[in-house]
Short mmCIF file of C-alpha atoms (C1' of nucleotides) in Angstrom, two decimals:
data_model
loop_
_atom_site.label_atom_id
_atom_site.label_comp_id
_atom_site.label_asym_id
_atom_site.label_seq_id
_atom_site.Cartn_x
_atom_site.Cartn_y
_atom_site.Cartn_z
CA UNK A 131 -33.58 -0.55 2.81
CA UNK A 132 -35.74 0.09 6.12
CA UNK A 133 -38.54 2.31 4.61
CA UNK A 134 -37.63 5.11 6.47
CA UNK A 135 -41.30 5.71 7.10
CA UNK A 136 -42.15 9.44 7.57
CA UNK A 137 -45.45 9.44 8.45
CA UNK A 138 -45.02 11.77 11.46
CA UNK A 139 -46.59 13.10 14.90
CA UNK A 140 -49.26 11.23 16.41
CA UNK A 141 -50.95 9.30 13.52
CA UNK A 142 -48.55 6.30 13.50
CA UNK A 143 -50.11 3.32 16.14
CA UNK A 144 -46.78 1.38 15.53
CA UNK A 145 -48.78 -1.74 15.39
CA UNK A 146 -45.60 -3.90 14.19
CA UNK A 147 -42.45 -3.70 16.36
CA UNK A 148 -40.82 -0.64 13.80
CA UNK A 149 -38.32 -3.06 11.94
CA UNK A 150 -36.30 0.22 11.34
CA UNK A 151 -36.89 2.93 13.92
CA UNK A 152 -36.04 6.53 11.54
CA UNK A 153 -33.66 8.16 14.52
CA UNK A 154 -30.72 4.97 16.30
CA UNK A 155 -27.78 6.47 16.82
CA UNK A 156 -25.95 3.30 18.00
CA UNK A 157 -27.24 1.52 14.59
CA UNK A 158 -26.19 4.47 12.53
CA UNK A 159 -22.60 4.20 14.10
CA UNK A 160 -22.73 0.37 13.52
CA UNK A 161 -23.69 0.73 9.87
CA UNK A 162 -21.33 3.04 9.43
CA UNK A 163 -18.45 1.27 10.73
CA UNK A 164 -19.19 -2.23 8.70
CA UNK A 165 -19.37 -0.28 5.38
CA UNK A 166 -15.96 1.65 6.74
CA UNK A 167 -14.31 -1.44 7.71
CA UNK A 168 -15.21 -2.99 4.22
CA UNK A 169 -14.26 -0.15 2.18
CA UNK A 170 -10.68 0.79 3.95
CA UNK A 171 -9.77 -2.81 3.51
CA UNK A 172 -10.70 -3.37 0.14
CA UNK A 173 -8.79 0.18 -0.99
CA UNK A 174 -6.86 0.88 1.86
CA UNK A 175 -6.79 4.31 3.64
CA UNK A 176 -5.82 6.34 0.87
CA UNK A 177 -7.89 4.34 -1.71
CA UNK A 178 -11.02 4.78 0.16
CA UNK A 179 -13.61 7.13 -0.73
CA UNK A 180 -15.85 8.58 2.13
CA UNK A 181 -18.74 8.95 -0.27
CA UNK A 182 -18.26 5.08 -0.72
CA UNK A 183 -18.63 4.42 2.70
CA UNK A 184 -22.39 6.72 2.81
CA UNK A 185 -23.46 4.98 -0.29
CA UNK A 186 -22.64 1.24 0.99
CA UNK A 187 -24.32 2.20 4.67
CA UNK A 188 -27.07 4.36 3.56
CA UNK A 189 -25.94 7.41 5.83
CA UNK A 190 -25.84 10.85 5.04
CA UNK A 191 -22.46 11.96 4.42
CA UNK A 192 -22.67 14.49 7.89
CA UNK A 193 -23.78 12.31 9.82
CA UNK A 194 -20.28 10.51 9.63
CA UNK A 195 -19.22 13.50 10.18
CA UNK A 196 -21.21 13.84 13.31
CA UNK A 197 -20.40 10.80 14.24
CA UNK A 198 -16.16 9.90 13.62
CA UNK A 199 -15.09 13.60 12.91
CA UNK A 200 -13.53 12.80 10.24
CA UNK A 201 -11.77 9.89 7.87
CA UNK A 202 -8.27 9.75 9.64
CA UNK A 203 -10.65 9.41 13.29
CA UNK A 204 -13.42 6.64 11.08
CA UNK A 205 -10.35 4.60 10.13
CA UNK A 206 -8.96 5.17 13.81
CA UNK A 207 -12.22 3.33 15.31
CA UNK A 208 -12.22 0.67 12.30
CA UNK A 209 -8.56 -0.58 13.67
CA UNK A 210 -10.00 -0.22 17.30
CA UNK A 211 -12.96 -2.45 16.39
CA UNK A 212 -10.41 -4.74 14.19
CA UNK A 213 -7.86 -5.54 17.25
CA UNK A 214 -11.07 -5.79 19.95
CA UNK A 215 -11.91 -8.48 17.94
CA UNK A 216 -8.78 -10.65 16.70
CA UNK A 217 -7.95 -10.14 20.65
CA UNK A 218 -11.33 -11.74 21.67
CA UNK A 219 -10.76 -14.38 19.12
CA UNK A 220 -7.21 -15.06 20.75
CA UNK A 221 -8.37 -14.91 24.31
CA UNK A 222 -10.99 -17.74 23.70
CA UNK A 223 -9.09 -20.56 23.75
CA UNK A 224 -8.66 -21.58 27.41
CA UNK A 225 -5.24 -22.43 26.61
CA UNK A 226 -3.99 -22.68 30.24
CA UNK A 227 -5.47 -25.90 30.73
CA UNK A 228 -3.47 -27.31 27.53
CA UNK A 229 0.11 -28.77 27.63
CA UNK A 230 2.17 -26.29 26.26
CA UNK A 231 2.78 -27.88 23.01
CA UNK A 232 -0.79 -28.76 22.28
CA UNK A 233 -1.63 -24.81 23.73
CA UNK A 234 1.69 -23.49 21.51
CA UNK A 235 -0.09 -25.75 18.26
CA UNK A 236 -3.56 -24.00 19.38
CA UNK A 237 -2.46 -20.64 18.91
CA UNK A 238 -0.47 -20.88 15.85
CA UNK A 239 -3.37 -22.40 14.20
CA UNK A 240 -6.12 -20.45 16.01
CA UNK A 241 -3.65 -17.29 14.45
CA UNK A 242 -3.56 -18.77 10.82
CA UNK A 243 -7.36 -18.81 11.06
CA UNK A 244 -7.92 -15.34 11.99
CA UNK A 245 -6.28 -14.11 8.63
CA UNK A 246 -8.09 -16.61 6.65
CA UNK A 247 -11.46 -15.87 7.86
CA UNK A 248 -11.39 -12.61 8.36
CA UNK A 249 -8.75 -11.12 5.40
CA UNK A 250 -9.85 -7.89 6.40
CA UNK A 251 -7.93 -7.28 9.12
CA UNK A 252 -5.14 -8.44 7.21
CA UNK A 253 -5.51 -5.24 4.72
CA UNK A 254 -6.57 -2.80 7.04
CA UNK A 255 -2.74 -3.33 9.46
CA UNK A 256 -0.76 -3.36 6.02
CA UNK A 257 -2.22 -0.12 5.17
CA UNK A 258 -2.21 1.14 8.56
CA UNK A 259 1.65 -0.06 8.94
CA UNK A 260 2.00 2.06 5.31
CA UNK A 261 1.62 4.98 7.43
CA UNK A 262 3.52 4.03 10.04
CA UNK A 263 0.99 3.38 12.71
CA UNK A 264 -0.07 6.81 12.86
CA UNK A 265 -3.90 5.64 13.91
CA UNK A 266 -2.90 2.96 16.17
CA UNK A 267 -0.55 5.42 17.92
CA UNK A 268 -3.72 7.68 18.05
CA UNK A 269 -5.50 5.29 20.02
CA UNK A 270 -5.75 4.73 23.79
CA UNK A 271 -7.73 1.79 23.58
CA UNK A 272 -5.54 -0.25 20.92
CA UNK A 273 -2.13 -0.01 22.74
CA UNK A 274 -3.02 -1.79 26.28
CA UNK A 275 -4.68 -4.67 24.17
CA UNK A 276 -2.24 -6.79 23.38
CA UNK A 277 -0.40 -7.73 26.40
CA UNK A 278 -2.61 -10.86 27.94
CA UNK A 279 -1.38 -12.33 24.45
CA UNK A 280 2.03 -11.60 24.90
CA UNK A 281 1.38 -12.68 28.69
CA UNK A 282 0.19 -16.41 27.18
CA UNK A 283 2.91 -17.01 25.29
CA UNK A 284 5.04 -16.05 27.94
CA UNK A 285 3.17 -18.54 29.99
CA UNK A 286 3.56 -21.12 27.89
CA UNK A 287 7.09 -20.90 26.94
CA UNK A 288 8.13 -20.88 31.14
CA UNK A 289 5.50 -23.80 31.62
CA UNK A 290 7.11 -25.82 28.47
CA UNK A 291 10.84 -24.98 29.86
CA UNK A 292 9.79 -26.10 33.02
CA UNK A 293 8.10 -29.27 31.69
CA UNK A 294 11.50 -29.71 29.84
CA UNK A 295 9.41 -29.86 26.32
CA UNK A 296 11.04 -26.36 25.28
CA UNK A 297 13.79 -24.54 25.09
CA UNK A 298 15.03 -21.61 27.52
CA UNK A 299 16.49 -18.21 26.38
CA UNK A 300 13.36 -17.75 23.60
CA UNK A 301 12.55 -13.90 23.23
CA UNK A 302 8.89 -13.80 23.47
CA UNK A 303 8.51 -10.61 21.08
CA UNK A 304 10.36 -12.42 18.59
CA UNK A 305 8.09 -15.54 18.89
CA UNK A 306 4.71 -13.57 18.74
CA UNK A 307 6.24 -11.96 15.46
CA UNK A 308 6.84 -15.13 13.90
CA UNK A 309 3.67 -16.22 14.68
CA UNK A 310 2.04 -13.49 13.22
CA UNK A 311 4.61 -13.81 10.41
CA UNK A 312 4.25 -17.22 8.96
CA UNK A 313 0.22 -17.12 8.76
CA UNK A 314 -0.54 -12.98 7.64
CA UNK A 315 2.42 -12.81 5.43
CA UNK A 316 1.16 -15.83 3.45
CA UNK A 317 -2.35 -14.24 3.27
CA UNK A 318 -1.37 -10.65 2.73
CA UNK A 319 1.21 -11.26 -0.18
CA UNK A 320 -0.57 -14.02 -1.65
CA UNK A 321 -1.03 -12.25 -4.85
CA UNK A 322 2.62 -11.19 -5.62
CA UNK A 323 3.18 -15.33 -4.66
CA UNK A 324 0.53 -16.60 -6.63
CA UNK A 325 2.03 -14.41 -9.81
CA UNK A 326 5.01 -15.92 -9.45
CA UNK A 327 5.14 -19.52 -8.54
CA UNK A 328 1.98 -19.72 -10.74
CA UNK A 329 0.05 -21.58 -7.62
CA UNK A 330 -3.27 -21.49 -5.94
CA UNK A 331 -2.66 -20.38 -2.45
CA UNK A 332 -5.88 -19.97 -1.11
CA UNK A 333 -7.44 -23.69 -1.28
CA UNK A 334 -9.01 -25.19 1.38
CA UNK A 335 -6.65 -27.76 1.40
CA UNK A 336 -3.35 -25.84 0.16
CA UNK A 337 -4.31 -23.56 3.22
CA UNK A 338 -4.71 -26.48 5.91
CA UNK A 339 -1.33 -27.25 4.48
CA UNK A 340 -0.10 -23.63 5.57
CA UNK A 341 -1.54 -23.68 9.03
CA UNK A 342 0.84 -27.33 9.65
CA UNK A 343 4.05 -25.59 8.30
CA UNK A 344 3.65 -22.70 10.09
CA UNK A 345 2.35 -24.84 13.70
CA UNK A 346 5.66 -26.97 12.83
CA UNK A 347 7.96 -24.35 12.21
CA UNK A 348 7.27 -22.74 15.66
CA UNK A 349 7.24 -26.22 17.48
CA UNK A 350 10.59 -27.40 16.24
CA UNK A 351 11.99 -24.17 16.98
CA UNK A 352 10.86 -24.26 20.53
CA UNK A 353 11.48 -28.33 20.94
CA UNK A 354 14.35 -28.88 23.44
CA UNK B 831 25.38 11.79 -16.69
CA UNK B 832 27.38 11.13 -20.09
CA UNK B 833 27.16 14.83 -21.26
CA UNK B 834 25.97 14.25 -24.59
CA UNK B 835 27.61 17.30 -25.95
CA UNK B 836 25.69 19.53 -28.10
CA UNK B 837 28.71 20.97 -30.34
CA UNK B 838 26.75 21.50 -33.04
CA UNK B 839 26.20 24.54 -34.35
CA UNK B 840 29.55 26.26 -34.06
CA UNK B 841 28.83 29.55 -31.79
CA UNK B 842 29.13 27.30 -28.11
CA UNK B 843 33.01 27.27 -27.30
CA UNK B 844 32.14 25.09 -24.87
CA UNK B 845 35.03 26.14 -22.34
CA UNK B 846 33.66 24.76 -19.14
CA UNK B 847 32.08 20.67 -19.85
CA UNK B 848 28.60 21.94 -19.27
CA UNK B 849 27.66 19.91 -16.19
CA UNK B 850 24.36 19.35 -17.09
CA UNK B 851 22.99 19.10 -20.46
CA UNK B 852 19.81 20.24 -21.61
CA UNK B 853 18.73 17.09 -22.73
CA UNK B 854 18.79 13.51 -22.01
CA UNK B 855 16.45 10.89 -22.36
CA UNK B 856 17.91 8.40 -20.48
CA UNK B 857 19.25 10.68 -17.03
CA UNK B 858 15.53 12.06 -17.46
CA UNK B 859 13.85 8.68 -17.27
CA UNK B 860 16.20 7.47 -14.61
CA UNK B 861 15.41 10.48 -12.59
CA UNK B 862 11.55 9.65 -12.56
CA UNK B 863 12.56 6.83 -11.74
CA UNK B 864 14.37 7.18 -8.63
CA UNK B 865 11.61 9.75 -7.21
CA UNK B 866 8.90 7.50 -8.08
CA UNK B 867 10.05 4.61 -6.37
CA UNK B 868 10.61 7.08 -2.98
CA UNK B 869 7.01 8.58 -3.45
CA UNK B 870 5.37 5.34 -4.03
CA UNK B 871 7.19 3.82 -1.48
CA UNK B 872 6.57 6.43 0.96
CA UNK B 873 2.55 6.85 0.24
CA UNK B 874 1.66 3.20 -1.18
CA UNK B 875 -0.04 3.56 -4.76
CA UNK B 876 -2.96 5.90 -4.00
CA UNK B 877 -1.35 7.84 -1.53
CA UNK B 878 1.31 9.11 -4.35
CA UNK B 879 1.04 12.07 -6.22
CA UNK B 880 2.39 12.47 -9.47
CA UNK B 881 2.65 16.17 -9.34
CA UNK B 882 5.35 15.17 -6.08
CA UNK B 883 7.22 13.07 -8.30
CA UNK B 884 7.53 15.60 -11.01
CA UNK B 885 8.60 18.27 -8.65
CA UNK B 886 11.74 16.20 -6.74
CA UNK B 887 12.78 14.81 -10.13
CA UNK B 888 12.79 17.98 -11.91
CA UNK B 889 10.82 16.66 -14.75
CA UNK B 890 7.91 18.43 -16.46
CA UNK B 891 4.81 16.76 -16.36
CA UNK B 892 4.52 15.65 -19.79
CA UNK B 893 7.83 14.04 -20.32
CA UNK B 894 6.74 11.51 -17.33
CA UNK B 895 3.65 10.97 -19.39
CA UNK B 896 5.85 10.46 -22.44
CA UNK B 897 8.07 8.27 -20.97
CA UNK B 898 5.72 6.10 -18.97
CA UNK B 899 2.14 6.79 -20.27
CA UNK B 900 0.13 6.44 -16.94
CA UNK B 901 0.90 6.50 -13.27
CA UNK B 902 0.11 2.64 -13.39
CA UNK B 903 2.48 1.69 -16.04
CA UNK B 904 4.99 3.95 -14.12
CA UNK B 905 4.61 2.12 -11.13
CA UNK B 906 4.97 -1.18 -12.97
CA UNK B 907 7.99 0.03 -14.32
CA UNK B 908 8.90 0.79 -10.39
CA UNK B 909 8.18 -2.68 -9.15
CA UNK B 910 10.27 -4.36 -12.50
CA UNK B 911 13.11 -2.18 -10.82
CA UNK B 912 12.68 -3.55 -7.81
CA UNK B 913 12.58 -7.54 -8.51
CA UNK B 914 14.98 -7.11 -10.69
CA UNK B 915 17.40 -5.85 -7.58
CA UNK B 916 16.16 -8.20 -5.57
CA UNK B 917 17.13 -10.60 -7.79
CA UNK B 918 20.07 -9.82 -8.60
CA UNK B 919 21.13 -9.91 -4.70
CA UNK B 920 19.86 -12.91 -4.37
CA UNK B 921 21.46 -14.59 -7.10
CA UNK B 922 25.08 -12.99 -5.73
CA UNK B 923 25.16 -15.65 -3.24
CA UNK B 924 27.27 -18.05 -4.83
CA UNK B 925 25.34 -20.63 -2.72
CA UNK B 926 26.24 -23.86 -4.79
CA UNK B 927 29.58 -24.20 -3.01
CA UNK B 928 28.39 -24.12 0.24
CA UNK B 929 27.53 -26.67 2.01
CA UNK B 930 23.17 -27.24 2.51
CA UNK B 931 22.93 -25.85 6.13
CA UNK B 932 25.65 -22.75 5.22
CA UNK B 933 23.92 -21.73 2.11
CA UNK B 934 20.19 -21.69 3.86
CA UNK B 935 21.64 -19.47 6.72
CA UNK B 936 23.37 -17.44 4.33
CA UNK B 937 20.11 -17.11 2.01
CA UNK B 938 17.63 -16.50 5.25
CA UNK B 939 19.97 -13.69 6.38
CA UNK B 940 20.63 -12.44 2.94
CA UNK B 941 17.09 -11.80 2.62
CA UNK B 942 16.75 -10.40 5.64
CA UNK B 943 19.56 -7.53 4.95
CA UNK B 944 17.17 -6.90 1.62
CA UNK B 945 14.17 -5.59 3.54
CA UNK B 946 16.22 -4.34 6.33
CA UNK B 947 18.77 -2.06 3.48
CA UNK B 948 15.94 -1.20 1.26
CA UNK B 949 12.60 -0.54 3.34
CA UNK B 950 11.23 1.12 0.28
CA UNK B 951 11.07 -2.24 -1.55
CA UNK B 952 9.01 -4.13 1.46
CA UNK B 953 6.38 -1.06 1.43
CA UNK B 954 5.94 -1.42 -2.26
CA UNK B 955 5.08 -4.83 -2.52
CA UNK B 956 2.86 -4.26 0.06
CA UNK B 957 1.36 -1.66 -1.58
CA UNK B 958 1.05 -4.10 -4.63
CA UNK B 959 -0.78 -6.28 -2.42
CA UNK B 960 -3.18 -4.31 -1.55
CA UNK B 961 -4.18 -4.14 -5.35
CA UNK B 962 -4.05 -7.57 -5.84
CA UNK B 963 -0.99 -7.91 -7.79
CA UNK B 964 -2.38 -5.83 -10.51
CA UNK B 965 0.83 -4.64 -12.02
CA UNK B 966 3.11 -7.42 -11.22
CA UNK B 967 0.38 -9.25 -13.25
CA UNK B 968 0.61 -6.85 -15.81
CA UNK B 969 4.66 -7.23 -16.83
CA UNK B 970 5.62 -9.74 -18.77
CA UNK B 971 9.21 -9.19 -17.10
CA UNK B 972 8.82 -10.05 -13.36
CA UNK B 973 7.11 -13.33 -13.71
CA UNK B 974 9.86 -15.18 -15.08
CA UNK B 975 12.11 -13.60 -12.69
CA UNK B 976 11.61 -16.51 -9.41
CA UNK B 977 12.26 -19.25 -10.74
CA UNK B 978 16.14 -19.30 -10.22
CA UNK B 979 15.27 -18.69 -6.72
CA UNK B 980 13.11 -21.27 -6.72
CA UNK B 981 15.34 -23.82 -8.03
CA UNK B 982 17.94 -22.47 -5.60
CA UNK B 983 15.83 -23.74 -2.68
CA UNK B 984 15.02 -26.92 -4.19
CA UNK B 985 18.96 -27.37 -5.23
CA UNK B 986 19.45 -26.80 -1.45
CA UNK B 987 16.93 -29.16 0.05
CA UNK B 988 18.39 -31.87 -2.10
CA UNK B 989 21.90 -31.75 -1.22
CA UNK B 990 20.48 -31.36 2.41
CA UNK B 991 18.19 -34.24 2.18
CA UNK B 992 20.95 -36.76 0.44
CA UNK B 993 23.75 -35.56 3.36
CA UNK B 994 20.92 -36.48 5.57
CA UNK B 995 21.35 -33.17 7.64
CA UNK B 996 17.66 -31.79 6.30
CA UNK B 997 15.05 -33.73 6.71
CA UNK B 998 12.46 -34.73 3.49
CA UNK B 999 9.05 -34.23 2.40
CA UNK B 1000 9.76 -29.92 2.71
CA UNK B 1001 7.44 -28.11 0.49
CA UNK B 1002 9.74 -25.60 -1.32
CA UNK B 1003 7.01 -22.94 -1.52
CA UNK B 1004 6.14 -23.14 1.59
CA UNK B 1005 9.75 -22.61 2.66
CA UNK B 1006 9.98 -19.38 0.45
CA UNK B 1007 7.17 -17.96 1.59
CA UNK B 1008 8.30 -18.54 5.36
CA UNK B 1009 11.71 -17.26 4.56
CA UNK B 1010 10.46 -13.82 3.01
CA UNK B 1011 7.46 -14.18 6.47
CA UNK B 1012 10.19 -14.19 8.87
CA UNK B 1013 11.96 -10.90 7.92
CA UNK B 1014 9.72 -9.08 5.94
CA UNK B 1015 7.05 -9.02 8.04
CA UNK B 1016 9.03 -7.54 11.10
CA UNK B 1017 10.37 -4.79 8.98
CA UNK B 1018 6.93 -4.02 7.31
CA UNK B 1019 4.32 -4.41 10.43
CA UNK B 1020 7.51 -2.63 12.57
CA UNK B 1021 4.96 0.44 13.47
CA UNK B 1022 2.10 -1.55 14.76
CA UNK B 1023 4.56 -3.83 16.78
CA UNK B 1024 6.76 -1.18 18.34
CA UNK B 1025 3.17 0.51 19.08
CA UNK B 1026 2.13 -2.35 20.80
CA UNK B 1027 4.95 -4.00 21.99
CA UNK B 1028 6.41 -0.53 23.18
CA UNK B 1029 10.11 -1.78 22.24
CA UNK B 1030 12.60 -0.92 19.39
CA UNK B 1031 12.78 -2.95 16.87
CA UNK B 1032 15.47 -1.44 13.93
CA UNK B 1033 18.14 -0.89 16.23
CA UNK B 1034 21.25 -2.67 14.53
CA UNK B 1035 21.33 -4.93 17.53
CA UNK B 1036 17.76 -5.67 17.45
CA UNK B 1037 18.20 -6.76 14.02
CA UNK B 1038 20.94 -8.68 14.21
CA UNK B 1039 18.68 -11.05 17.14
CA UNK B 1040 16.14 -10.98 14.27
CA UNK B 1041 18.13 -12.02 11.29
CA UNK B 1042 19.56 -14.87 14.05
CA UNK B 1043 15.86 -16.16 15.22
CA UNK B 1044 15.02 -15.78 11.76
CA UNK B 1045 17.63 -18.16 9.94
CA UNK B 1046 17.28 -20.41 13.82
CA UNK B 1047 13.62 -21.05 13.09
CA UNK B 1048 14.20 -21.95 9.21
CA UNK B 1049 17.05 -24.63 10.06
CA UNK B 1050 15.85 -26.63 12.95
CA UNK B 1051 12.41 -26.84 10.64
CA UNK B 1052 14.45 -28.30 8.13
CA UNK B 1053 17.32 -30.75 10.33
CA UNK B 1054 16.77 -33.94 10.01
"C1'" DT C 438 -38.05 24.21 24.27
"C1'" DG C 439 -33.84 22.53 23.51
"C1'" DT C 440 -31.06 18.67 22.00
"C1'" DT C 441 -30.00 15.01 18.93
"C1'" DT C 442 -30.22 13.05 14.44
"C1'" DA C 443 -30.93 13.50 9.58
"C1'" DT C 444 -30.66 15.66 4.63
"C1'" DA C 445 -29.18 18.09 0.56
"C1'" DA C 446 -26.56 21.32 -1.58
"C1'" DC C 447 -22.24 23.51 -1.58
"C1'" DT C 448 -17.06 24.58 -1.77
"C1'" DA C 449 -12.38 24.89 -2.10
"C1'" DA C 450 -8.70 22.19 -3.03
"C1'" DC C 451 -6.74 18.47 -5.49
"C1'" DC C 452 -5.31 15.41 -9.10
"C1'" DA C 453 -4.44 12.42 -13.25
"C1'" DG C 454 -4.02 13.28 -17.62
"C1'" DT C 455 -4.16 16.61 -22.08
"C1'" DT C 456 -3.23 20.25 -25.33
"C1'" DA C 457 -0.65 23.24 -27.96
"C1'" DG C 458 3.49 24.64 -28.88
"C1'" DA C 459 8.65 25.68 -28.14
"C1'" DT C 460 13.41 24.24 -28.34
"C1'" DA C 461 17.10 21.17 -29.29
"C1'" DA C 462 19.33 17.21 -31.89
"C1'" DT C 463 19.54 14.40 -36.35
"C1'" DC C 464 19.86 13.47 -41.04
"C1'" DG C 465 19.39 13.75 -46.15
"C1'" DG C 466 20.43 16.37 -49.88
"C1'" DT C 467 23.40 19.62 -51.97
"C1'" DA D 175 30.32 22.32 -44.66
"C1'" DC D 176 25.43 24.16 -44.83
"C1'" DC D 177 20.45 24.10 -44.96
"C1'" DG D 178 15.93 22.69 -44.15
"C1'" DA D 179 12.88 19.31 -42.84
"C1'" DT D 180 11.88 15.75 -39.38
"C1'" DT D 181 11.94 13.92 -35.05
"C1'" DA D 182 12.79 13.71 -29.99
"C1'" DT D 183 12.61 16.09 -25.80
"C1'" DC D 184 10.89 19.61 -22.96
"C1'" DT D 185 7.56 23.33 -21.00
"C1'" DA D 186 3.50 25.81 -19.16
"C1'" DA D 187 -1.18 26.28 -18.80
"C1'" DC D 188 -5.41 24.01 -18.77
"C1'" DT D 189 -9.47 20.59 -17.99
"C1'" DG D 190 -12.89 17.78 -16.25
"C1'" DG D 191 -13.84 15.15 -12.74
"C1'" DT D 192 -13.22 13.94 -7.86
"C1'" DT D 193 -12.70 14.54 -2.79
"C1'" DA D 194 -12.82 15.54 2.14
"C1'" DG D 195 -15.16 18.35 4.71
"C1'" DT D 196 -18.98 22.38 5.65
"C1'" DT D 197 -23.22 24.98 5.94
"C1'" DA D 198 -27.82 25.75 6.46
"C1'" DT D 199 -31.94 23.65 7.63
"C1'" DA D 200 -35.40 20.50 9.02
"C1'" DA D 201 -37.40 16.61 11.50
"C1'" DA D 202 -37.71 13.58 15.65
"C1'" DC D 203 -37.45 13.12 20.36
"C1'" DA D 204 -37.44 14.25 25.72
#
DNA sequence: TGTTTATAACTAACCAGTTAGATAATCGGT
DNA sequence: ACCGATTATCTAACTGGTTAGTTATAAACA
């Protein structure tokens, strides 16, 4: 709401710290992109309304303008904001120090979670994969951001072969897929699933059930 | 086609067969369609534009509107088309006579070839998704349409388990789910992956390795 | 003073769905 | 067979509301 308080020139002793200052750029940007991020995942790129996004964050409707350029470039810095932060969620989990089943376990599950807590994301790469990449491609920041994953898994599988726990001749590509697979498919489709085996998917419990499946799936398939 | 042969009147001599008749309810109905499924499936529900559809299947606007009342119910009538296809590949298999490890491999890589022949279908349901299942909710004919699958799995996991080659305790949904995971999500997230991974993913090799890891994975989760 | 940030009103294109009516097939009665 | 009324299919032009993006202007700051 910040009372955008007027009041002008001198006049104003700014007694109290100024809850809402009336001119912040960076918390203009940062309202805008919330309300973006929101709005492109619940409708998708095509189903979201820019005049949406001003409403929800309370922004004049040039000033996004000013800001992202324009919806394709707003939905553009959503994604870049939306793999910063699944990648700083991966890259927290100090797996090195972990056997490599117990890290291998950690990142399946640590994977599941993202897509449960954060569904967004989910929504925002099936729409984004809809247009085949085209924002994602657009970006210089998004492309470089994924390879200390890949690098981890590559560490663990040569760590695991070595400890004699896994198997050799694994394609690392295919692995991170499958990953990815078994936890965000589940999430993303749960609706078509739901309709048809006529089950709630999205229980705590039914989901803690998902995270073992999927953590088992990719141990056995990596077991020697 | 069936040239439904006007005759009539007496005048037309009707020398040549009149390749295309001036009217025909179902050719014009099968025509919308076949375009609708490409334009949905190219631009996701909101991205489609009716006006596109009408113009590629030569159809005035009105008759779509006759024939399907809304672009919703016309893209319900899409997605019937498409589980109905899928099941009817599915349930091609003749998987009863095989033994329990043949007829998984042959299902996992069966459903692979699905979202690898017909992209259009993967893009759709994710499309469908993204709107929560509205209009697979909606038809009264898709529903129903699983459960032979269903029981397909669980037929399988019981011969397996009583051979002793699969192991017990397998959660049939779960299984499905991972199943449809393992392939569909490689074709569908294909852009963001190649984008990130930098490789090619659709080559026919590159699928082949895929359909192979995929149907690996499902059957050392399930050995006993 | 000049630059950055904000606002409201505007526009040109777009889009799902409608209206009003034409043209072709069908059928009942003769 | 033939006619006229009825129905099914098709067409073009229109409508009312929506949408991404712009313009013109003013206020806040350095």
């Amino acid at each position: 709401m910040a009372a955008s308080r007027s009041k002008a020139k001198a006049a104003e002793t700014e007694a109290a710290p100024a809850a809402e200052t009336k001119r912040d750029a960076a918390a203009t940007r940062e309202r805008i992109l919330v309300a973006a991020t929101q709005e492109f995942a619940d409708k998708g790129y095509d189903g979201a309304r820019v005049d949406e996004i001003i409403r929800v964050s309370q922004v004049n409707k040039n000033s996004l303008y000013h800001y992202f350029g324009s919806k394709e470039q707003l939905f553009t810095a959503v994604l870049e904001r939306v793999y910063e932060n699944i990648r700083a969620r991966q890259s927290d989990l100090s797996i090195r120090s972990m056997s490599p089943e117990e890290g291998m376990r950690t990142l399946v599950e640590f994977t599941a979670r993202i897509w449960e807590e954060v569904p967004e994301y989910n929504r925002l790469l099936a729409s984004e994969n809809l247009h085949e990449a085209r924002h994602v491609r657009q970006s210089e920041r998004i492309v470089p951001m994924y390879n200390p994953l890949l690098a981890t898994i590559c560490e663990l599988l040569k760590r695991g072969e070595e400890a004699g726990v896994f198997r050799g001749g694994i394609d690392p590509v295919d692995l991170y897929i499958s990953i990815t697979a078994l936890s965000a498919h589940y999430i993303s489709h749960r609706h078509t699933f739901e309709a048809i085996f006529k089950t709630e998917l999205m229980t705590p419990a039914r989901l803690e059930q998902r995270r073992r499946h999927a953590a088992d799936m990719i141990l056995r398939y990596l077991k020697a």
